XYZ file of C-alpha atoms in Angstrom:
589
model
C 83.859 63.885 130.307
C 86.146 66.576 130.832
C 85.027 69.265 128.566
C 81.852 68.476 129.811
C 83.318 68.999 133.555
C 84.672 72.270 132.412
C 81.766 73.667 130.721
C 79.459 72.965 133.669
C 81.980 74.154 135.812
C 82.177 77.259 133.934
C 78.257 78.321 133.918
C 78.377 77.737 137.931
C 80.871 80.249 138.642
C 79.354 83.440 135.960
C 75.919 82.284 137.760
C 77.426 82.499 140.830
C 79.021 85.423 139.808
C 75.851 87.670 138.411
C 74.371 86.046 141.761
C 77.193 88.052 143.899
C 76.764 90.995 142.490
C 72.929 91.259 143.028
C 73.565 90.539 146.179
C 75.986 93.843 146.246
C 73.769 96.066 144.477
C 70.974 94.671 147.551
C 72.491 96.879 149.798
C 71.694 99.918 147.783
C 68.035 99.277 146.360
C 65.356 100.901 148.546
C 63.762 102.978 146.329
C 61.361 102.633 142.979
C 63.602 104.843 141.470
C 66.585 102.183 142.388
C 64.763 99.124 140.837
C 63.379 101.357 137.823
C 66.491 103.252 136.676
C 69.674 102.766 139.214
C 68.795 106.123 140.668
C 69.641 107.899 137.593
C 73.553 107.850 138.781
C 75.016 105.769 136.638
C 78.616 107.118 134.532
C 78.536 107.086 130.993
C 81.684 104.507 131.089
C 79.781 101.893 133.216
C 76.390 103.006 131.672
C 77.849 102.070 128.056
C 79.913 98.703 129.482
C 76.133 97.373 130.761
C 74.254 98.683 128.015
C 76.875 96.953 125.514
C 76.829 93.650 128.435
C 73.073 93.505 127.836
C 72.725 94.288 123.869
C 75.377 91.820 123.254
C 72.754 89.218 123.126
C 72.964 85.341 122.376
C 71.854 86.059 118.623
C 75.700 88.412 119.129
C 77.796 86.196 120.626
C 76.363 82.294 118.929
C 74.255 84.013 115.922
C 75.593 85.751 113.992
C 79.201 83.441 113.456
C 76.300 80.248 112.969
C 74.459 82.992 110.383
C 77.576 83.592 108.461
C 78.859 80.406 108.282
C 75.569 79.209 106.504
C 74.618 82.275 104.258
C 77.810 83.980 103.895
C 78.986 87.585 103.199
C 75.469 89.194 103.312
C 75.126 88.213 106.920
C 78.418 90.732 107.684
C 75.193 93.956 107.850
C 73.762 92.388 110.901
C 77.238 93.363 113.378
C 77.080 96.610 110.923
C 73.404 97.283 111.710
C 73.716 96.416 115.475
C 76.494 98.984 115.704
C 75.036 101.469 113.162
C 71.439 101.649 115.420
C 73.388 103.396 118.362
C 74.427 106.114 115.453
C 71.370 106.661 114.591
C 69.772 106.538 118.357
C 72.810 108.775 119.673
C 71.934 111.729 116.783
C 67.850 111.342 117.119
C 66.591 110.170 120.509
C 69.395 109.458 123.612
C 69.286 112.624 124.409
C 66.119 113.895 124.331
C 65.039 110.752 125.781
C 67.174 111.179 129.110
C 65.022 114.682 129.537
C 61.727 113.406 129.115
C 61.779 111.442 133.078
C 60.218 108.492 131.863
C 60.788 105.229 133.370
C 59.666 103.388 130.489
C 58.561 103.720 126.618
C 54.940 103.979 127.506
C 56.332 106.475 130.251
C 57.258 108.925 127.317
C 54.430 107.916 125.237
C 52.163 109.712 127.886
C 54.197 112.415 128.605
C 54.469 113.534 125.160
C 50.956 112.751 123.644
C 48.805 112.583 127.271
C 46.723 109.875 128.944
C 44.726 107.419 127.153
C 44.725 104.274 125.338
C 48.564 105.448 124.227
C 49.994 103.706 127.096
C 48.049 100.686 126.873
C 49.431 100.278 122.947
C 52.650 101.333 123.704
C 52.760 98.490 127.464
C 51.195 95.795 124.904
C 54.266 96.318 122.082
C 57.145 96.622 125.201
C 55.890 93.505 126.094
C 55.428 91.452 122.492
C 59.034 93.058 121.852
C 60.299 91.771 125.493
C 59.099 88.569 124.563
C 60.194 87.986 121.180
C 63.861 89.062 122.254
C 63.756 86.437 125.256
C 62.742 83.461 123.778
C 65.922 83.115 121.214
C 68.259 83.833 124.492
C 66.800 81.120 126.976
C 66.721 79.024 123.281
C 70.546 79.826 123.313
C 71.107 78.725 127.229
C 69.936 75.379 126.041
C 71.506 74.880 123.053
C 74.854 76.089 125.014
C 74.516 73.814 128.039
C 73.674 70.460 125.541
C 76.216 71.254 123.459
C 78.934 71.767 126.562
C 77.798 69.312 129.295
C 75.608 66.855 127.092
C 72.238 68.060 129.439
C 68.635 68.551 128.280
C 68.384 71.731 126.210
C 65.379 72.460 128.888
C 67.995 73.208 131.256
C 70.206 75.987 130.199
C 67.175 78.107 129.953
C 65.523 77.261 133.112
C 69.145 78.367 135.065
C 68.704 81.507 133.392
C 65.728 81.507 134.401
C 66.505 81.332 138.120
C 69.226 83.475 137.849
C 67.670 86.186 136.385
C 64.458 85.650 138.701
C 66.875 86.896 141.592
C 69.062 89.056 140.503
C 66.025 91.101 139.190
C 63.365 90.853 141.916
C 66.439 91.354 144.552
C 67.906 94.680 142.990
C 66.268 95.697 140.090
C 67.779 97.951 137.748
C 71.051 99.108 140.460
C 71.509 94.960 141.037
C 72.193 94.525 137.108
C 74.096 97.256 136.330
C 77.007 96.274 137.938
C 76.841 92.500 136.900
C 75.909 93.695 133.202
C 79.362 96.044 133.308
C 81.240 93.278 134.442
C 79.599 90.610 131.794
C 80.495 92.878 128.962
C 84.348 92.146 129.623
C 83.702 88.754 130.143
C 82.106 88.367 126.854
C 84.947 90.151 125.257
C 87.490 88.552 126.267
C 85.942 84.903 126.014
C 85.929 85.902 122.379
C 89.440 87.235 121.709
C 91.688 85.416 123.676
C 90.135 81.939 121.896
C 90.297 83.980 118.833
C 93.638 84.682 119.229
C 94.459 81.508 120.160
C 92.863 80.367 116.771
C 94.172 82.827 114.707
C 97.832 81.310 115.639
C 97.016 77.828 115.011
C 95.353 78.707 111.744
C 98.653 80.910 110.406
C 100.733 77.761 111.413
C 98.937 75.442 109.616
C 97.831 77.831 106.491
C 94.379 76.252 106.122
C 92.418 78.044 103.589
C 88.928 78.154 102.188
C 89.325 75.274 99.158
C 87.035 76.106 96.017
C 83.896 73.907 95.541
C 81.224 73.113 98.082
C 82.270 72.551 102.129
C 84.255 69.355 102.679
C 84.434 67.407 106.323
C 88.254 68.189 107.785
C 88.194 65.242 110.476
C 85.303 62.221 111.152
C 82.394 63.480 112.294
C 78.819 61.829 112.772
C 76.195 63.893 113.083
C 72.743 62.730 114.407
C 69.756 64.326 113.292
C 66.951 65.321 116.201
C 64.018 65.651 113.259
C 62.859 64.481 110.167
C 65.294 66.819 107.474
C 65.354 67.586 103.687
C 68.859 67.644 102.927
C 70.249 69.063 99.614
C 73.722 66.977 98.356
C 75.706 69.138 96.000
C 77.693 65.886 94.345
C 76.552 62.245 94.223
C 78.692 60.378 96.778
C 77.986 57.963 98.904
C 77.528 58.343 102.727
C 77.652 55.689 105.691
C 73.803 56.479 107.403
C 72.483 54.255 110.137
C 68.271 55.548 109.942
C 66.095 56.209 107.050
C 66.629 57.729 104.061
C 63.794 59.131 101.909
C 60.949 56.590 103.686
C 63.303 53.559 103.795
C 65.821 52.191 106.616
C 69.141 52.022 105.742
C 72.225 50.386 107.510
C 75.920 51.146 105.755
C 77.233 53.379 103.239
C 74.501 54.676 100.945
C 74.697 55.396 97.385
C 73.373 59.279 97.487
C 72.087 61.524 94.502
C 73.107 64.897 93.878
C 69.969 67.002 94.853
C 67.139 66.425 97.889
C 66.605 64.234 99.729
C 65.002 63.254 103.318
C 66.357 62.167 106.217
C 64.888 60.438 109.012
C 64.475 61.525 113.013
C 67.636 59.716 114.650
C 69.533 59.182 111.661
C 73.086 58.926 111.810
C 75.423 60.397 109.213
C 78.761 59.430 109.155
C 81.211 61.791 107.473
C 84.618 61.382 106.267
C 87.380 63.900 105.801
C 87.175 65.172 102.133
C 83.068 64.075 102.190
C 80.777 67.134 100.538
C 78.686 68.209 103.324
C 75.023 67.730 102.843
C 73.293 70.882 103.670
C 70.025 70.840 106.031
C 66.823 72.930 104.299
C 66.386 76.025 104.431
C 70.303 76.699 104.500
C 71.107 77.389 101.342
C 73.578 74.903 99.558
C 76.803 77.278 98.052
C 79.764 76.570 96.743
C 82.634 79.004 98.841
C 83.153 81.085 96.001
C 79.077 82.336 96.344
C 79.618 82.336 100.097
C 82.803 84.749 99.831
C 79.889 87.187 96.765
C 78.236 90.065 98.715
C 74.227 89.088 97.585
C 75.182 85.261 96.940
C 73.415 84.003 100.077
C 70.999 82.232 98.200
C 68.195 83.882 99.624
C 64.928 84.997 97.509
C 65.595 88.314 96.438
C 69.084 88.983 98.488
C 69.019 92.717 98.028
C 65.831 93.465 99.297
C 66.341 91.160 102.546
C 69.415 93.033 103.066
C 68.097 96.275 102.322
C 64.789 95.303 104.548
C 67.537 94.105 107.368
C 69.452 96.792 107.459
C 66.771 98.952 107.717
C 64.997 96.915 110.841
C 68.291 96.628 112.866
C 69.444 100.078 112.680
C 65.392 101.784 113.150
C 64.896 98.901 115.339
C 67.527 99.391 118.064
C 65.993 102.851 119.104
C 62.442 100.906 119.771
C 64.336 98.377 121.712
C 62.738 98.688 125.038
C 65.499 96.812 127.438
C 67.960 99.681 125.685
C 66.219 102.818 125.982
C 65.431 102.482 129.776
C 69.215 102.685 130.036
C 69.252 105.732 129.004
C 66.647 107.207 131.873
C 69.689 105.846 134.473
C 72.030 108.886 132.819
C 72.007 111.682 135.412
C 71.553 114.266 132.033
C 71.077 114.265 128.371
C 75.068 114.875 127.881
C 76.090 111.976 130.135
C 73.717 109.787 127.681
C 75.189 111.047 124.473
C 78.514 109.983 126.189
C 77.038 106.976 126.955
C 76.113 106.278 123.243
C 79.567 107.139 121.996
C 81.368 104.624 124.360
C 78.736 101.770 123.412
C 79.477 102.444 119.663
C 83.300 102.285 120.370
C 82.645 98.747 122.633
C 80.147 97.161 119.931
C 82.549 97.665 117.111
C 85.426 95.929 118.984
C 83.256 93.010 120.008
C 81.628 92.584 116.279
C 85.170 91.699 114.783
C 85.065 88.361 117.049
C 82.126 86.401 115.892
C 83.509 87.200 112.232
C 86.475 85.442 112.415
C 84.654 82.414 114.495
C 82.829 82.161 111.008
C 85.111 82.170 108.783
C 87.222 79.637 110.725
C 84.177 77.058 111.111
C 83.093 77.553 107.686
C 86.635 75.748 107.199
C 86.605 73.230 109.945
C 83.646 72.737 111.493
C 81.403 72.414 107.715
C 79.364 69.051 109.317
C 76.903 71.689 111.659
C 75.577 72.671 108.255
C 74.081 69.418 108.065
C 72.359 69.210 111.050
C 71.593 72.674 110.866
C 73.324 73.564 114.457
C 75.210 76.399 112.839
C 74.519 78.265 116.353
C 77.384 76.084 117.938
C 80.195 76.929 115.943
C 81.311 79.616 118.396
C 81.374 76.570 121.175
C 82.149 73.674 119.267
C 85.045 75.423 116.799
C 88.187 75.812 119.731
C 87.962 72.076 120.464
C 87.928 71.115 116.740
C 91.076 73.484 116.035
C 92.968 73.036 119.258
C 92.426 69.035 120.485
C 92.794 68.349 123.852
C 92.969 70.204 126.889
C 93.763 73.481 125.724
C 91.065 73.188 123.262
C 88.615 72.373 126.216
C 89.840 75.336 128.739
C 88.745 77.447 125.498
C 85.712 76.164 125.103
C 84.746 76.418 128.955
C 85.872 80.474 128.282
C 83.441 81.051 125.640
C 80.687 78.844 126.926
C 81.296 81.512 130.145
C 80.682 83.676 128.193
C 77.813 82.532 126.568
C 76.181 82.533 129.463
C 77.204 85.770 130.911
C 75.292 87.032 127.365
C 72.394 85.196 127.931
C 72.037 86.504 131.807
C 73.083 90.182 130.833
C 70.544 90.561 127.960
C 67.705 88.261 129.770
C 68.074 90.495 132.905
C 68.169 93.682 130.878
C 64.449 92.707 128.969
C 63.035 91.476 132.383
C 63.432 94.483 134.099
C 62.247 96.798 131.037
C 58.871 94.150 130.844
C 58.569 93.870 134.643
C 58.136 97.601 134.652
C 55.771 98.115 132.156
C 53.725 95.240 133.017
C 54.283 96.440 137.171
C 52.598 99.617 136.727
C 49.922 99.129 133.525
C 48.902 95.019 133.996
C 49.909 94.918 137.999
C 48.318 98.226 139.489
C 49.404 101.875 137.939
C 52.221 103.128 139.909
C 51.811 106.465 141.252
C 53.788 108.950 142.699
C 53.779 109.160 146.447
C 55.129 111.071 149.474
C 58.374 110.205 150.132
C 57.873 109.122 153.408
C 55.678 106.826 152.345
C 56.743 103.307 152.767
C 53.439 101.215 152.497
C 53.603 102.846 149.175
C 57.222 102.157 148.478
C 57.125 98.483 149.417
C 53.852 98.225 147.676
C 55.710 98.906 144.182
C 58.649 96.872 145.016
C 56.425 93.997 145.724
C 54.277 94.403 142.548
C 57.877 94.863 140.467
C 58.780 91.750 141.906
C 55.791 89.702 141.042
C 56.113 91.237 137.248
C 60.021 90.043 137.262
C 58.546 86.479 137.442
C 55.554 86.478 134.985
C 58.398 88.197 132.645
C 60.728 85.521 132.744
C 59.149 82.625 133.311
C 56.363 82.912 130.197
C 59.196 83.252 127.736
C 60.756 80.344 129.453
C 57.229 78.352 128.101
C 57.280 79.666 124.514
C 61.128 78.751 124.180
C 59.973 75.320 125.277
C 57.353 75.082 122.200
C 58.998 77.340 119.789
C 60.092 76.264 116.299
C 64.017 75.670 116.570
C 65.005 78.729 114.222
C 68.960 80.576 113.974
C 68.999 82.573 117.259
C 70.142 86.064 115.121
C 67.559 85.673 112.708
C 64.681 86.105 115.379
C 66.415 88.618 116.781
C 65.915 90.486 113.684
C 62.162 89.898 113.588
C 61.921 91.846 116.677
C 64.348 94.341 115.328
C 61.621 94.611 112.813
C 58.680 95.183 115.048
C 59.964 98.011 116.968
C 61.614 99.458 113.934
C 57.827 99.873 112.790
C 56.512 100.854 115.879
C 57.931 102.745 118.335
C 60.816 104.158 116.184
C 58.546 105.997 114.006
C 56.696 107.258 117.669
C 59.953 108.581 118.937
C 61.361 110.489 115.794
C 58.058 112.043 115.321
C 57.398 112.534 119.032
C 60.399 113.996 120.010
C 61.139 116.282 116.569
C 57.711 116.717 115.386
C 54.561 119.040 116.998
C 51.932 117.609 114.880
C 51.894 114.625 116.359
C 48.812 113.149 117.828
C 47.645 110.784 119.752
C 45.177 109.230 117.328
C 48.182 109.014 114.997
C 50.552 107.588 116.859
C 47.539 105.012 117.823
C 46.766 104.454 114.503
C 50.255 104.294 113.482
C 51.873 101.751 116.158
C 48.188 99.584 115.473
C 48.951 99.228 111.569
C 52.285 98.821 112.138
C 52.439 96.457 115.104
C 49.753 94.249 113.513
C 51.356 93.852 110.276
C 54.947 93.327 111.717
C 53.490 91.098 114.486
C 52.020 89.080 111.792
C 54.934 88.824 109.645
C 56.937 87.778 112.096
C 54.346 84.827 113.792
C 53.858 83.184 109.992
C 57.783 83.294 110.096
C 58.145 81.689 112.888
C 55.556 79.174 112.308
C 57.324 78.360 109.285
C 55.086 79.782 106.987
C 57.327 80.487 103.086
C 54.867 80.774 100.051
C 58.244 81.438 98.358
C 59.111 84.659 95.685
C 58.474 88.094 96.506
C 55.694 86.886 99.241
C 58.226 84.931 100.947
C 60.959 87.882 101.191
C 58.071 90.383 102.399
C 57.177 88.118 104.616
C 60.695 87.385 106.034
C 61.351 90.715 106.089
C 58.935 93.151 106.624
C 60.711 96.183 107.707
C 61.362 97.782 104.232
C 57.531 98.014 104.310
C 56.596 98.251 107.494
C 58.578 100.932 108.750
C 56.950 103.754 105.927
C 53.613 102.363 106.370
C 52.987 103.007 110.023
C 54.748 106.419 109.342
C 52.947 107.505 106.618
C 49.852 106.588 109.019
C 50.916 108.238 112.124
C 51.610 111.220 109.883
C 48.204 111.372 108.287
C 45.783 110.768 110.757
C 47.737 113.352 112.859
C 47.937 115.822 110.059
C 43.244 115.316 110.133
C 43.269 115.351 113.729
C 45.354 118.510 114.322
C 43.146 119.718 116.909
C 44.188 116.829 119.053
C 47.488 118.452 119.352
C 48.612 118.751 123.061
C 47.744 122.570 124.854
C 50.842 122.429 126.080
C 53.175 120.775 123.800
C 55.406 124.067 123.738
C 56.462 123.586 127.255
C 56.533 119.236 126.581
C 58.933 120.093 123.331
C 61.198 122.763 125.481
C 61.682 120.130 128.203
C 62.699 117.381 125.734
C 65.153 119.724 123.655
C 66.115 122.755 126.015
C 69.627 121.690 127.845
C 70.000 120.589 131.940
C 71.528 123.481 132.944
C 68.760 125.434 132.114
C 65.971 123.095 133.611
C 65.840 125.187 136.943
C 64.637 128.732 135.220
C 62.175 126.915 132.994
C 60.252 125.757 136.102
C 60.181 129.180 137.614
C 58.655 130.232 133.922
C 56.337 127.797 133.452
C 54.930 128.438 137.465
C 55.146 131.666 136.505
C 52.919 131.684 133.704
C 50.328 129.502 135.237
C-alpha cells in the first residue's frame, strides 16, 4: 500500500507541475506565432533542454532497458541511433530548416516545391507519424500507473490525456517549452540518482551475471493477462495454478524443455535458482549470447540492426514533434547551437537505461516471462533496495516516467494540432496584425485540433496489440526515415527537385513503410528474410522512395520552381545577410 501511495502521489505532483507551468506560459500566449513556435525566442540552452524533455520519450526512459534486458547487446544501437540522428540533422537540415519560416513540415514542403497536393501528402504523413509515436507513450502511462498504484492500465493514459489537453490548448508551443525544459532534468535525475543508488548496492553485494540461462533471485509469481507460448530452456518443474497446454493444473508441474502454452490467468510460481521461462517472441538466450553483439536471436540480426540503425538516425530528421523546435530558434546559428547541446544532453541520459538493464537482467529475470520487460526501470529499485528506500526510488522514476510521457505527448500534439489546424480545420492565413477576429479564430481552431490529436491516439492505445514500447517507436522512426528525410536532404541541397517527385517519392515510400509497419503491429511474421523486411523496412525503404523522388524529378525537370534560386539563397544564405537580399529580390521584380 505504500509504494502504491507513493507512486500515485508522485504522478499528482509532475501533473500538477506541467499543469503550473502552462498556466505561466498563459500569460504570454496571444499570438499564432506563440502557440505555433514560442515566438521564435527561445535560447539554444532551454531550446535543447525541451527538445531533449520531449525526444526522451517513454520507448527512452521504460524501452529501451525492457529491450535490452530481453534481446541483449544488439539493442545498445537504439540510445546510439537516437543520439547519432541529431548528428546527422545538425550537419544536413537544423539549419537550413530555421531559415525556411515554416511552422510545420508541410509548411516547408510548400515553400520549397509550391502549392498543391504536396501539402496534403506531407499533413497526411505528420499526422500517421504523430500518431504512431503517441500510441506507445499513452501505452507507457498505463503500464506505469498499473505497475505503481495497482490501477487500470486505461488510466495512466487518459491523465495524460487531460494533462496534455490543457497544457496544449492553454499555451501552445510557449506553455510547453518551459514545462518540457524543466521535465528533461526531472527525467535525468530520476534515472541517476536510483542508478546510483543501485550501482552501490550492487558493488556491495558483487552480484554478477552467472553463465547459463536467467535464474529467479527471490520468489516471484507472475500472472499471465493472455493466453502465452512459453519456451523452457531446462526441464524443471514449476508450481502453476491455470492451464497448461489445454489442461488445468493445480501444484508443481513436471515441465519439458522446449514450448509450451500457457493459459489466460495462470499463475507461475518461481523459486530462487528456477530457469525463467521465456514468453514468445522474446528470444530464449543463455547470458553468454545476450552479452554477443548479433546474438539477439533475431532472424537475420545484422540486417535488423543495419535496417535500425539506419531508420533511427534518417528517421529523427522526419520526426515532426522535433523539427518544429527548430522554427522556435530566433536564427539558423542559435539552432545549430541548439543541436549541439541536445547531442551533449542525449548522450548523458542514454548511459541510464543501460545500466537499469543490465541490473534487471540479473534480478528482476521473472518479467521475461510475462513479457513485461517495459517495467524493469520501475519495478528493479524495489527488488534491489527492499523497503522504504526502495519505494521513495521507485516513486522518483515513476515521476519521471510520467514527466516523459507528458513532455513527448505534448511535444507530438502540438506538431499534429498544427498541421491538422490549418490543412483538416480551415487553412490558416496570414492576416493584419490588428486583426483579432482572425487571431482568435486560429487559436480556437488550434485548440479544437489539440483535442482530436490527443484523444484519437488515446482510442488506438486502447485497442492496440500490447508490443515493447521502443520497438514501435522504431517503426515510426522508419516511416519518416522513408519519407520526409529523403524530402528534406533533397529539398534543401538539391535544385532538381520536383514536386511530382517528391509526391511520388513520399507516396511509394509512405505506403510501403505504412504497410510494413501495420502487418507488424498486427502481428503479422511469415518468418525468414520476409519476416526481417517486414520488421524492418528501413534498409529498403529509405533508397526506394529516393531513388523515386530522384527519377521522376530528373523526367519532370520542367516542373522545377521559377524561382528556386531565390527559395535555395534563403534556405542557405546566412541571417545577417537576410535584410539586403529583400532589397535585391524587390529590386529585381
Amino acid at each position: 500500500m505504500g509504494e502504491h501511495l507513493l507512486g500515485s502521489l508522485a504522478v499528482l505532483l509532475v501533473a500538477g507541475g506541467t499543469l503550473i507551468a502552462a498556466a505561466l506560459g498563459l500569460r504570454r500566449a496571444r499570438t499564432t506565432g506563440d502557440f505555433y513556435v514560442a515566438s521564435r525566442l527561445v535560447s539554444p540552452r532551454w531550446n535543447a533542454a525541451a527538445i531533449s524533455g520531449e525526444y526522451l520519450s517513454a520507448a527512452s526512459y521504460l524501452g529501451i532497458a525492457g529491450l535490452i534486458l530481453a534481446f541483449g547487446a544488439d539493442m545498445l544501437w537504439y540510445p546510439v541511433g537516437y543520439t547519432a540522428g541529431y548528428l546527422i540533422l545538425l550537419a544536413v537540415v537544423s539549419a537550413p530548416l530555421r531559415r525556411s519560416g515554416a511552422y510545420t513540415l508541410p509548411d516547408f514542403a510548400e515553400i520549397r516545391l509550391g502549392r498543391g497536393p504536396i501539402r496534403i501528402v506531407s499533413s497526411v504523413l505528420v499526422v500517421v507519424i504523430g500518431v504512431l509515436y503517441l500510441v506507445p507513450q499513452l501505452q507507457g502511462a498505463g503500464l506505469t500507473l498499473a505497475t505503481q498504484t495497482g490501477a487500470p492500465r486505461w488510466l495512466g493514459g487518459l491523465v495524460v490525456c487531460a494533462v496534455v489537453l490543457v497544457v496544449a490548448a492553454i499555451g501552445g508551443m510557449r506553455s510547453i517549452t518551459f514545462a518540457q525544459g524543466v521535465q528533461f532534468w526531472l527525467k535525468f535525475l530520476a534515472l541517476l540518482l536510483p542508478a546510483l543508488v543501485l550501482l552501490g548496492v550492487w558493488h556491495r553485494h558483487d552480484d554478477h551475471l552467472a553463465p547459463g540461462h536467467p535464474r529467479a533471485v527471490a520468489a516471484a509469481t507472475v500472472t499471465l493477462d493472455r493466453d502465452t507460448t512459453v519456451e523452457v530452456p531446462a526441464a524443471q518443474t514449476l508450481r502453476i495454478d491455470g492451464t497448461v497446454d489445454g489442461r488445468a493444473v493445480h501444484g508443481p508441474v513436471p515441465l519439458a524443455a522446449g514450448s509450451h502454452r500457457i493459459g489466460e490467468g495462470s499463475a507461475v510460481t518461481l523459486e530462487p535458482g528456477d530457469v525463467v521461462p521465456v514468453a514468445a517472441p522474446l528470444p530464449s538466450q543463455s547470458n553468454e549470447n545476450w552479452l554477443r553483439p548479433l546474438g539477439s536471436g533475431q532472424p537475420h540480426p545484422l540486417y535488423a540492426s543495419l535496417s535500425l540503425i539506419l531508420a533511427i538516425c534518417l528517421g529523427t530528421m522526419g520526426l515532426p514533434h522535433v523539427l518544429v523546435r527548430f522554427y522556435t530558434n530566433p536564427d539558423g546559428r542559435d539552432a545549430r547551437r541548439t543541436t549541439v547541446v541536445v547531442i551533449a544532453m542525449l548522450s548523458a541520459f542514454y548511459l541510464l537505461p543501460t545500466v537499469f538493464a543490465v541490473f534487471g537482467r540479473r534480478f528482476l529475470p521473472e518479467l521475461l516471462l510475462g513479457g513485461d520487460t517495459d517495467a524493469t526501470v520501475l519495478r528493479l529499485p524495489e527488488r534491489m533496495l527492499p523497503g522504504l528506500p526502495g519505494q521513495l526510488l521507485g516513486a522518483l522514476v515513476t515521476a519521471g516516467a510520467f514527466a516523459a510521457f507528458l513532455s513527448t505527448a505534448s511535444g507530438l500534439t502540438v506538431s499534429v494540432a498544427g498541421v491538422l489546424s490549418q490543412d483538416v480545420l480551415g487553412r490558416i492565413r496570414p492576416g493584419r496584425r490588428g486583426s483579432r477576429v482572425r487571431r482568435s479564430g486560429r487559436i480556437r481552431a488550434f485548440r479544437l485540433a489539440v483535442a482530436v490529436a490527443i484523444v484519437v491516439p488515446y482510442l488506438l492505445s486502447l485497442a492496440g496489440q500490447r508490443l515493447g514500447l521502443a520497438a514501435v517507436v522504431a517503426l515510426a522512426f522508419a516511416v519518416a526515415a522513408a519519407t520526409f528525410c529523403p524530402l528534406l536532404v533533397l529539398g534543401v541541397w538539391w535544385r532538381g527537385l520536383t514536386a511530382p517527385g517528391a509526391l511520388a517519392g513520399l507516396a511509394v515510400g509512405g505506403s510501403t513503410a505504412t504497410a510494413a509497419v501495420v502487418a507488424t503491429l498486427a502481428g503479422a511474421d511469415p518468418g525468414g528474410w520476409a519476416g526481417a523486411l517486414l520488421a524492418q523496412p528501413a534498409a529498403w525503404a529509405v533508397p526506394l522512395a529516393t531513388a523515386v523522388m530522384v527519377a521522376v524529378s530528373l523526367s519532370t525537370c520542367g516542373a522545377v520552381p521559377r524561382d528556386i534560386g531565390r527559395i535555395m539563397i534563403r534556405l542557405h544564405a546566412p541571417e545577417s545577410l537576410r535584410s539586403e537580399l529583400a532589397d535585391l529580390d524587390r529590386s529585381s521584380r
